[in-house]
XYZ file of C-alpha atoms in Angstrom:
659
model
C 0.000 0.000 0.000
C 2.806 2.460 0.890
C 5.408 2.602 -1.882
C 4.485 -0.755 -3.405
C 6.296 -4.090 -3.401
C 6.939 -4.468 -7.133
C 10.702 -4.422 -6.600
C 10.682 -7.195 -4.019
C 8.572 -9.417 -6.280
C 10.843 -8.749 -9.250
C 13.925 -9.504 -7.205
C 12.428 -12.754 -6.007
C 11.645 -13.669 -9.624
C 14.971 -12.824 -11.248
C 17.482 -13.125 -8.470
C 18.887 -10.278 -6.371
C 22.597 -11.006 -6.870
C 22.348 -11.355 -10.629
C 20.508 -8.055 -11.057
C 22.862 -5.932 -9.045
C 25.927 -7.640 -10.495
C 24.703 -6.401 -13.876
C 24.297 -2.871 -12.525
C 27.776 -3.031 -10.986
C 29.289 -4.209 -14.267
C 27.731 -1.289 -16.098
C 29.270 1.018 -13.470
C 32.755 0.099 -14.696
C 32.057 1.228 -18.261
C 32.459 4.749 -19.502
C 29.259 6.665 -20.195
C 28.706 7.235 -23.881
C 26.563 9.825 -25.505
C 23.769 8.635 -27.784
C 25.664 9.733 -30.880
C 28.122 6.889 -30.205
C 25.300 4.346 -30.297
C 23.554 2.747 -33.208
C 21.028 5.595 -33.331
C 21.173 9.263 -32.449
C 18.458 11.144 -30.571
C 17.597 12.926 -33.791
C 16.721 9.623 -35.421
C 14.490 8.529 -32.577
C 10.809 9.304 -32.508
C 9.817 11.304 -29.414
C 7.674 8.658 -27.809
C 7.832 6.645 -24.606
C 10.346 4.223 -26.102
C 12.801 6.960 -27.102
C 12.597 8.498 -23.651
C 13.454 5.207 -22.034
C 16.261 4.704 -24.518
C 17.640 8.168 -23.748
C 17.728 7.469 -20.044
C 19.205 3.992 -20.144
C 22.731 5.211 -20.922
C 23.034 6.784 -17.476
C 22.232 3.943 -15.135
C 25.842 3.309 -14.090
C 27.108 4.590 -10.729
C 29.469 3.643 -7.931
C 29.298 0.114 -6.552
C 26.391 -0.041 -4.162
C 25.005 -2.656 -1.826
C 21.320 -2.640 -1.013
C 20.316 -4.954 1.796
C 17.039 -6.865 1.461
C 16.209 -5.051 -1.780
C 15.275 -1.824 -0.054
C 17.135 1.398 0.581
C 19.526 3.178 -1.750
C 22.836 4.051 -0.142
C 25.733 6.221 -1.116
C 28.991 4.921 -2.501
C 31.277 7.557 -0.951
C 34.448 6.908 1.026
C 34.609 7.826 4.747
C 37.429 10.170 5.739
C 38.958 11.286 9.025
C 38.653 14.753 10.542
C 41.496 15.978 8.290
C 39.700 14.837 5.116
C 42.007 11.876 4.447
C 40.676 8.370 3.664
C 40.564 6.068 6.704
C 42.981 3.202 6.234
C 41.437 0.881 8.830
C 37.680 1.312 9.206
C 37.581 -1.232 12.052
C 39.180 1.346 14.379
C 36.538 3.997 13.733
C 32.779 4.330 13.563
C 30.297 1.695 14.658
C 28.225 1.670 17.814
C 30.999 3.046 20.041
C 31.259 6.235 17.982
C 27.464 6.421 17.818
C 27.251 6.400 21.633
C 29.119 9.720 21.869
C 26.691 11.180 19.322
C 23.702 9.766 21.211
C 24.823 11.678 24.315
C 24.814 14.984 22.448
C 21.344 14.376 21.056
C 20.000 13.322 24.464
C 21.175 16.566 26.075
C 19.880 18.681 23.182
C 16.443 17.064 23.408
C 16.469 17.419 27.185
C 17.084 21.155 26.805
C 14.549 21.503 23.984
C 11.711 19.801 25.857
C 12.781 21.358 29.155
C 12.346 24.801 27.632
C 9.124 23.892 25.821
C 7.379 22.666 28.975
C 8.771 25.234 31.432
C 9.065 28.428 29.401
C 5.299 28.987 29.113
C 4.961 28.791 32.907
C 8.093 30.945 33.387
C 6.716 33.694 31.152
C 3.327 33.544 32.880
C 4.378 33.290 36.542
C 7.687 35.209 36.498
C 7.608 37.554 33.484
C 3.844 38.202 33.981
C 2.886 37.639 30.366
C -0.669 36.440 29.477
C -0.936 32.684 29.100
C -2.040 32.859 25.459
C 0.807 35.149 24.397
C 3.303 33.037 26.372
C 2.052 29.913 24.613
C 2.318 31.529 21.172
C 5.813 32.841 21.953
C 6.999 29.352 22.885
C 5.290 27.837 19.819
C 7.130 30.369 17.648
C 10.393 29.535 19.398
C 9.846 25.822 18.745
C 8.868 26.500 15.154
C 11.844 28.738 14.360
C 14.285 26.289 15.949
C 13.028 23.572 13.607
C 12.336 25.460 10.391
C 15.770 27.096 10.486
C 17.297 23.599 10.566
C 17.667 23.948 6.806
C 20.469 26.436 7.565
C 22.391 23.837 9.569
C 21.805 21.219 6.884
C 23.016 23.614 4.189
C 26.213 24.526 6.049
C 26.963 20.865 6.803
C 26.447 19.635 3.236
C 28.064 22.637 1.556
C 31.051 23.775 3.605
C 31.581 22.619 7.179
C 30.688 18.950 7.208
C 28.422 17.472 9.875
C 31.035 17.253 12.647
C 32.075 20.912 12.602
C 28.474 22.083 12.192
C 27.487 20.186 15.342
C 30.587 21.413 17.190
C 29.892 25.096 16.414
C 26.147 25.116 16.981
C 26.194 23.017 20.142
C 28.497 25.681 21.636
C 26.008 28.385 20.596
C 23.225 26.314 22.175
C 25.169 26.162 25.451
C 25.672 29.948 25.412
C 21.919 30.466 25.027
C 21.133 28.131 27.932
C 23.599 29.984 30.152
C 21.881 33.249 29.213
C 18.450 31.832 30.142
C 19.857 30.590 33.453
C 21.122 34.094 34.249
C 17.713 35.539 33.371
C 15.994 33.195 35.831
C 18.643 33.650 38.563
C 19.212 37.423 38.680
C 16.440 39.799 39.824
C 17.560 42.500 37.427
C 16.268 40.458 34.470
C 12.734 39.867 35.849
C 9.925 42.214 37.006
C 9.129 42.819 40.670
C 7.487 39.741 42.228
C 6.171 41.483 45.374
C 2.405 41.452 45.933
C 1.849 39.180 42.943
C -0.294 36.267 44.104
C -2.345 33.846 42.012
C -5.386 36.139 41.932
C -3.256 39.047 40.708
C -1.851 36.822 37.979
C -5.328 35.850 36.832
C -6.488 39.470 36.853
C -3.319 40.616 35.073
C -2.508 43.196 37.748
C 1.102 42.077 38.419
C 3.928 44.371 37.331
C 4.733 43.456 33.718
C 8.234 42.819 32.476
C 10.067 45.844 31.074
C 10.652 45.870 27.306
C 14.413 45.413 27.696
C 13.854 42.434 30.020
C 11.656 40.716 27.445
C 14.169 41.634 24.745
C 16.971 39.960 26.686
C 14.850 36.848 27.263
C 13.923 36.606 23.593
C 17.551 37.090 22.487
C 18.897 34.247 24.632
C 15.863 32.076 23.881
C 16.311 32.434 20.127
C 20.056 31.937 20.542
C 19.229 28.426 21.768
C 16.832 28.048 18.821
C 19.671 29.006 16.462
C 21.944 26.457 18.141
C 19.322 23.726 17.863
C 18.860 24.565 14.185
C 22.465 23.618 13.477
C 22.454 20.443 15.551
C 19.136 18.833 14.651
C 19.623 18.100 10.919
C 23.169 16.829 11.422
C 23.123 14.540 14.460
C 21.055 11.690 13.035
C 22.904 11.809 9.689
C 26.307 11.998 11.381
C 25.408 9.007 13.546
C 24.272 7.015 10.505
C 27.564 7.901 8.765
C 29.385 5.797 11.370
C 28.195 2.542 9.783
C 29.767 0.900 6.740
C 27.278 1.051 3.901
C 29.030 -1.821 2.110
C 28.417 -4.181 5.000
C 25.864 -6.921 4.384
C 24.220 -5.944 7.695
C 24.092 -2.244 6.848
C 20.309 -2.018 6.469
C 19.738 -3.831 9.766
C 22.277 -1.631 11.551
C 20.734 1.510 10.089
C 17.245 0.423 11.110
C 18.383 -0.231 14.676
C 20.404 2.980 14.787
C 17.398 5.203 14.070
C 15.321 3.357 16.663
C 18.036 3.756 19.308
C 18.541 7.356 18.216
C 14.900 8.141 18.892
C 15.127 6.218 22.152
C 17.784 8.743 23.237
C 15.470 11.565 22.162
C 12.765 10.030 24.336
C 15.029 9.616 27.362
C 15.997 13.280 27.080
C 12.297 14.233 26.978
C 11.463 12.036 29.989
C 14.247 13.627 32.037
C 13.012 17.103 31.016
C 9.422 16.326 32.020
C 10.350 14.773 35.380
C 13.734 15.625 36.852
C 13.891 19.181 35.483
C 10.315 19.868 36.643
C 11.197 18.475 40.088
C 14.281 20.716 40.276
C 12.138 23.718 39.338
C 9.619 22.972 42.082
C 12.232 22.298 44.755
C 15.052 24.682 43.779
C 13.507 27.309 41.531
C 13.696 28.409 37.918
C 17.410 29.243 37.964
C 18.372 25.743 39.101
C 16.038 24.133 36.541
C 17.445 26.025 33.565
C 20.952 25.679 35.019
C 20.578 21.884 35.010
C 19.868 22.036 31.268
C 23.028 24.096 30.716
C 25.110 21.640 32.772
C 23.736 18.660 30.821
C 24.558 20.365 27.521
C 28.064 21.223 28.712
C 28.766 17.623 29.740
C 27.413 16.268 26.448
C 29.632 18.703 24.521
C 32.704 17.365 26.293
C 31.666 13.779 25.519
C 31.056 14.650 21.876
C 34.505 16.184 21.492
C 36.070 13.251 23.365
C 34.819 10.905 20.654
C 36.490 12.879 17.832
C 39.204 10.253 17.031
C 36.505 7.603 16.488
C 34.282 9.446 14.033
C 33.940 8.795 10.323
C 33.283 11.875 8.217
C 31.846 12.649 4.780
C 33.335 15.375 2.641
C 30.988 18.331 2.057
C 29.914 18.407 -1.573
C 29.735 22.157 -2.123
C 26.677 24.360 -1.975
C 23.552 22.255 -2.669
C 21.489 25.409 -3.163
C 23.875 26.559 -5.881
C 23.562 23.206 -7.653
C 19.782 23.392 -7.428
C 19.816 26.951 -8.820
C 22.116 25.885 -11.682
C 19.698 23.132 -12.704
C 16.707 25.476 -12.653
C 18.523 28.194 -14.632
C 19.926 25.746 -17.199
C 16.546 24.068 -17.659
C 14.892 27.474 -18.132
C 17.451 28.513 -20.763
C 16.780 25.325 -22.773
C 13.058 25.082 -22.151
C 12.267 25.346 -25.866
C 14.936 22.882 -27.014
C 13.241 19.615 -28.141
C 14.714 16.259 -27.211
C 14.975 15.427 -30.937
C 16.995 18.496 -31.976
C 19.603 17.574 -34.600
C 22.360 19.454 -32.746
C 21.717 17.342 -29.615
C 24.756 15.406 -28.420
C 22.950 13.676 -25.528
C 22.415 13.919 -21.806
C 25.583 15.235 -20.209
C 27.488 13.235 -17.592
C 31.151 12.854 -16.708
C 32.748 9.696 -18.120
C 33.770 6.920 -15.761
C 32.436 5.892 -12.392
C 32.907 9.081 -10.393
C 30.470 11.945 -10.024
C 31.326 15.610 -10.522
C 29.918 16.263 -7.043
C 32.353 15.699 -4.192
C 31.020 13.219 -1.655
C 28.421 11.775 -4.032
C 28.130 8.772 -6.294
C 26.420 8.977 -9.675
C 22.642 8.826 -9.755
C 20.837 6.947 -12.566
C 18.638 8.932 -14.918
C 14.869 8.788 -14.348
C 11.903 9.943 -16.415
C 10.365 12.049 -13.637
C 10.111 15.830 -14.130
C 11.241 15.668 -17.747
C 11.348 19.469 -17.922
C 14.412 19.411 -15.658
C 16.231 17.058 -18.059
C 16.621 20.069 -20.333
C 19.391 21.220 -17.955
C 21.436 18.136 -18.952
C 20.787 18.353 -22.712
C 24.218 18.769 -24.304
C 24.195 20.638 -27.593
C 27.075 21.042 -30.001
C 26.998 24.783 -29.312
C 27.788 24.139 -25.622
C 31.398 23.396 -26.522
C 33.916 21.333 -24.609
C 33.894 23.331 -21.355
C 30.305 24.511 -20.803
C 29.187 26.759 -17.958
C 27.390 24.887 -15.119
C 24.677 27.557 -15.408
C 23.973 26.312 -18.941
C 24.744 22.597 -18.775
C 24.467 20.313 -15.718
C 25.290 16.650 -15.256
C 22.597 13.987 -15.044
C 23.511 13.396 -11.392
C 23.044 17.079 -10.575
C 19.625 17.085 -12.257
C 18.602 13.898 -10.457
C 19.547 15.492 -7.114
C 16.967 18.197 -7.708
C 14.377 15.651 -8.801
C 14.918 13.652 -5.608
C 14.559 16.734 -3.385
C 11.258 17.557 -5.095
C 9.944 13.983 -4.905
C 10.711 13.775 -1.188
C 8.667 16.865 -0.242
C 5.136 15.338 -0.038
C 6.110 12.695 2.555
C 7.512 14.996 5.295
C 4.805 17.522 4.382
C 2.220 14.948 5.459
C 3.777 14.871 8.947
C 3.105 18.590 9.492
C -0.365 17.724 10.780
C 1.117 15.227 13.233
C 3.378 17.971 14.559
C 0.375 20.286 14.882
C -1.269 17.711 17.159
C 1.934 17.240 19.183
C 2.223 21.014 19.654
C -1.416 21.421 20.650
C -1.187 18.557 23.147
C 1.747 20.218 24.926
C -0.301 23.320 25.727
C -3.964 22.257 25.659
C -3.555 19.064 27.670
C -1.684 21.032 30.338
C -4.710 23.318 30.655
C -6.928 20.235 30.921
C -4.692 18.719 33.594
C -4.985 21.838 35.800
C -8.694 21.018 36.246
C -8.115 17.328 37.094
C -6.871 15.279 40.039
C -3.214 14.388 39.426
C -2.722 12.255 42.560
C -1.320 8.734 42.347
C -2.275 7.430 45.763
C -0.701 9.909 48.175
C 1.719 11.230 45.567
C 0.660 14.369 43.704
C 2.201 14.617 40.243
C 2.928 18.190 39.078
C 0.805 19.217 36.116
C 3.902 20.113 34.083
C 5.001 16.471 34.384
C 1.997 15.210 32.421
C 3.756 15.309 29.010
C 6.134 12.630 30.348
C 3.541 9.968 29.553
C 3.910 10.164 25.754
C 7.641 9.781 26.367
C 7.084 6.723 28.532
C 4.857 5.155 25.886
C 7.521 5.859 23.233
C 10.165 4.290 25.480
C 8.010 1.183 25.970
C 7.200 0.815 22.266
C 10.845 1.163 21.230
C 11.868 -1.450 23.798
C 9.239 -3.893 22.495
C 9.619 -2.965 18.820
C 11.944 -5.783 17.746
C 10.526 -8.435 20.056
C 6.812 -7.837 19.400
C 5.986 -5.547 16.474
C 8.547 -6.743 13.912
C 7.778 -10.516 14.201
C 4.005 -9.954 14.121
C 3.989 -7.448 11.265
C 6.538 -9.498 9.278
C 3.969 -12.303 9.063
C 1.392 -9.857 7.712
C 3.477 -7.771 5.306
C 6.313 -10.157 4.460
C 8.741 -7.263 4.883
C 12.012 -8.300 6.592
C 11.746 -5.392 9.026
C 8.031 -5.726 9.668
C 7.064 -2.652 7.664
C 8.671 -0.367 5.128
C 9.534 3.194 6.060
C 6.438 4.617 4.366
C 4.216 1.991 5.963
C 5.520 3.008 9.386
C 4.851 6.673 8.664
C 1.323 5.778 7.580
C 0.676 3.705 10.709
C 1.777 6.635 12.854
C -0.461 9.112 11.045
C -3.462 6.804 11.442
C -2.846 6.385 15.183
C -2.533 10.170 15.565
C -6.095 10.468 14.236
C -7.293 8.097 16.966
C -5.387 10.116 19.563
C -6.893 13.497 18.723
C -10.370 11.985 18.279
C -10.187 10.493 21.770
C -9.044 13.896 23.032
C -12.287 15.392 21.745
C -14.413 12.653 23.305
C -12.793 12.995 26.730
C -12.824 16.802 26.685
C -16.567 16.796 26.019
C -17.044 14.542 29.057
C -14.646 16.622 31.215
C -16.336 19.933 30.382
C -19.797 18.508 31.017
C -18.617 17.128 34.360
C -17.157 20.516 35.342
C -20.390 22.380 34.542
C -22.554 19.768 36.269
C -20.526 19.931 39.503
C -20.222 23.724 39.725
C -16.663 24.224 38.414
C -17.639 26.311 35.397
C -15.764 29.415 36.581
C -13.066 27.650 38.676
C -10.812 26.557 35.854
C -7.654 26.428 38.013
C -9.293 24.338 40.737
C -8.756 20.585 40.287
C -11.867 18.412 40.428
C -11.050 15.745 43.063
C -13.278 13.023 41.622
C -12.036 13.212 38.032
C -8.580 11.757 37.473
C -6.059 13.342 35.123
C -4.993 9.887 34.082
C -7.834 9.711 31.568
C -5.450 11.870 29.535
C -3.058 8.907 29.370
C -5.066 7.368 26.532
C -4.445 10.290 24.181
C -0.880 10.663 25.481
C -0.023 7.018 24.824
C -1.658 7.018 21.395
C 0.235 10.120 20.275
C 3.454 8.597 21.651
C 2.942 5.456 19.566
C 2.123 7.614 16.537
C 5.331 9.562 17.035
C 7.451 6.404 17.196
C 6.182 5.030 13.906
C 5.991 8.289 11.952
C 9.088 10.175 13.047
C 11.496 7.226 13.214
C 10.250 5.926 9.870
C 10.526 9.410 8.366
C 14.112 9.951 9.572
C 15.240 6.616 8.141
C 13.344 7.255 4.902
C 14.894 10.694 4.387
C 18.427 9.515 5.157
C 18.268 6.616 2.701
C 16.440 8.435 -0.084
C 18.274 11.783 0.015
C 21.168 12.317 -2.432
C 24.604 11.351 -1.095
C 25.810 14.966 -0.830
C 22.521 16.234 0.638
C 21.912 13.893 3.592
C 21.735 16.758 6.102
C 19.339 18.699 3.867
C 17.206 15.560 3.668
C 17.190 15.177 7.450
C 16.314 18.868 7.752
C 13.040 18.111 5.935
C 11.789 16.338 9.073
C 12.760 19.268 11.297
C 11.178 21.742 8.882
C 7.946 19.740 9.014
C 8.107 19.945 12.815
C 8.644 23.694 12.719
C 5.856 24.260 10.221
C 3.650 22.197 12.527
C 4.367 24.638 15.358
C 3.624 27.646 13.146
C 0.506 25.969 11.765
C -0.684 25.336 15.333
C -0.341 29.048 16.150
C -2.116 30.044 12.923
C -4.965 27.576 13.515
C -5.313 28.819 17.094
C -5.519 32.435 15.950
C -8.064 31.665 13.235
C -10.245 29.614 15.582
C -10.154 32.340 18.255
C -11.054 35.009 15.713
C -13.846 33.054 14.007
C -15.519 31.554 17.084
C -15.414 34.653 19.306
C -18.286 37.129 19.126
C -18.003 39.975 21.698
C -21.366 41.455 20.706
C -23.218 38.290 21.736
C -20.768 37.666 24.609
C -19.784 34.438 22.881
C -16.431 33.097 24.037
C -13.999 31.497 21.613
C -13.455 27.747 21.519
C -10.020 28.362 23.057
C -11.061 30.673 25.876
C -8.633 30.854 28.814
C -11.406 29.473 31.025
C -11.334 25.920 29.679
C -14.535 24.971 31.520
C -16.725 27.230 29.377
C -14.618 26.990 26.216
C -15.094 24.430 23.427
C -11.826 22.493 23.382
C -13.727 19.387 22.244
C -14.866 21.161 19.058
C -11.261 22.168 18.444
C -10.036 18.577 18.852
C -12.621 17.370 16.359
C -11.561 20.060 13.911
C -8.022 18.686 14.180
C -9.432 15.179 13.635
C -11.060 16.213 10.353
C -7.866 17.933 9.173
C -5.855 14.822 10.126
C -8.149 12.548 8.097
C -7.760 14.779 5.029
C -3.992 14.785 5.563
C -3.941 10.978 5.876
C -5.766 10.585 2.564
C -3.187 12.819 0.890
C -0.411 10.712 2.430
C -1.939 7.504 1.037
C -1.960 9.064 -2.420
C 1.629 10.352 -2.144
C 3.004 7.103 -0.708
C 1.278 5.044 -3.398
C 2.904 7.141 -6.139
C 6.367 7.236 -4.572
C 9.046 4.918 -5.937
C 12.092 4.126 -3.826
C 15.400 4.925 -5.488
C 16.342 1.253 -5.571
C 13.115 0.464 -7.389
C 13.871 3.092 -10.020
C 17.381 1.703 -10.473
C 15.967 -1.771 -11.044
C 13.352 -0.501 -13.500
C 16.059 1.335 -15.453
C 18.066 -1.886 -15.661
C 14.973 -3.813 -16.787
C 14.260 -1.175 -19.447
C 17.782 -1.510 -20.778
C 17.434 -5.272 -21.040
C 14.127 -4.941 -22.909
C 15.494 -2.387 -25.372
C 18.617 -4.435 -26.053
C 16.411 -7.468 -26.644
C 14.275 -5.498 -29.113
C 17.339 -4.188 -30.968
C 18.784 -7.669 -31.269
């Protein structure tokens, strides 16, 4: 259903080793232009057969190994920190090197979630900002930190490499956390707290923060967002770089790596939602934010300590420049037909090596034929054409891949909207509920720990329960393909938000019936907050399947020299989800509020006379529409390995016809 299984069936029918031995053998031959063949493009009719014949000459690329017939991997050589090839790979990389990278990601996620769950309360209780504006400010912070990840991915792929990008931006992240700690620890950075009790907060009569105090807070807060933007797109790709892609177990190792990677993300979130919240309650805001800075500092030292063990990939030059060159060259030749008599052929460097540093050659495909005009070599182009007029097939295929990848992460934007809304809305729900476990009272800000716990449990049981069961159903060696996992997660997210609407309708009715309509900060002793666990656990399961599957999908499908850009797609989807959540909130508040009739908005600050259940059902409808679009996009998507096989099969058919 997601991505199809045509390749697996074909491989079973013809034999995996034979097929890829043929592709490897072609990789050792020099690419020839069509004029060297029996026919020239000018003598071919412009039909489907001629298009296939045009593309078949460019199937060769570096030797590649694809485990289990799924997942296209790069054929580039790992280098050390000085850019020199590693003589003995057994002394570098692997799980030991990955552990140092895991530590950095765990601390970064701990800081990210620690700020997301505590900053709203800090702005409300300490900086005396309204709850709605505090929530939107934090949503914007989360969104910017993720959307700007494309900057970190660009710098890593173009100039710095993943290691130095992480090293620079993790230091910036630490500086931002130190600045936030100072803000929470020194009275000069916060407004006067005297005579500001809970009633004053609700009435908005506490002394507001001065403009320069808010400016300082925003500067250091967005400094951490800038630091996160450089780390997030690089850490998962840099960790995956530590494994030998020519190993027969590469696909299995990569699959396990991304699961363990997200397990570290989850552990960081659990610590943020429990230990950091406990420190805040017992020791204050300065100690809580200070603990995040200490954790980041320790992880930085561990990351640098692992430097001798890391495997690196050479940056391939500016990917944005290469994309621009393809678009400009295709535009210049937009009116040139594929059958023009002066056509030499599709341009590619001879031999096995690509013109792009850090990248193997990419076979030609028939997608987005308008972009192939950028690789049309005419006699007038001469022997040394400008890259703004003539691009290689590999360069054109890079752009095609980036375009084809967009719909899949775009479909996860709605999932990130739900995750963002749950962080804020479910906290408001929890304030009205009984959070006691026996004699132990759980702080409301600890409630988001439950999605993390469900993620932790699912990841621990993934290989022992899910994979064996789903393997019997799907026949896939890993239980489900990457797109199938994303689809499962999106479907479960629909169930999560739908349940949220059902429970909220019950909770609001209970509050009105028992006289709590105007006491929205008073917990109802007979209604447990642990009814929220159902939606928390469902969204946690959804996150495991969708996000882990998406990260693995983007890493394997992205071009060799654009792995960080590919990983940034997931972060961009997360950031757009945060922005979309703020936009949806604003629209709903504007549309559903009618001051003339004294009609409150669905998202009124008094949750007991608001309509949060209507809002949850609105999100359910949007999620269903999004899921249908995902099914369509996943059905149309072809994995890169599948396209390589189809190109080989086309070549065999054409050669058979010619003979």
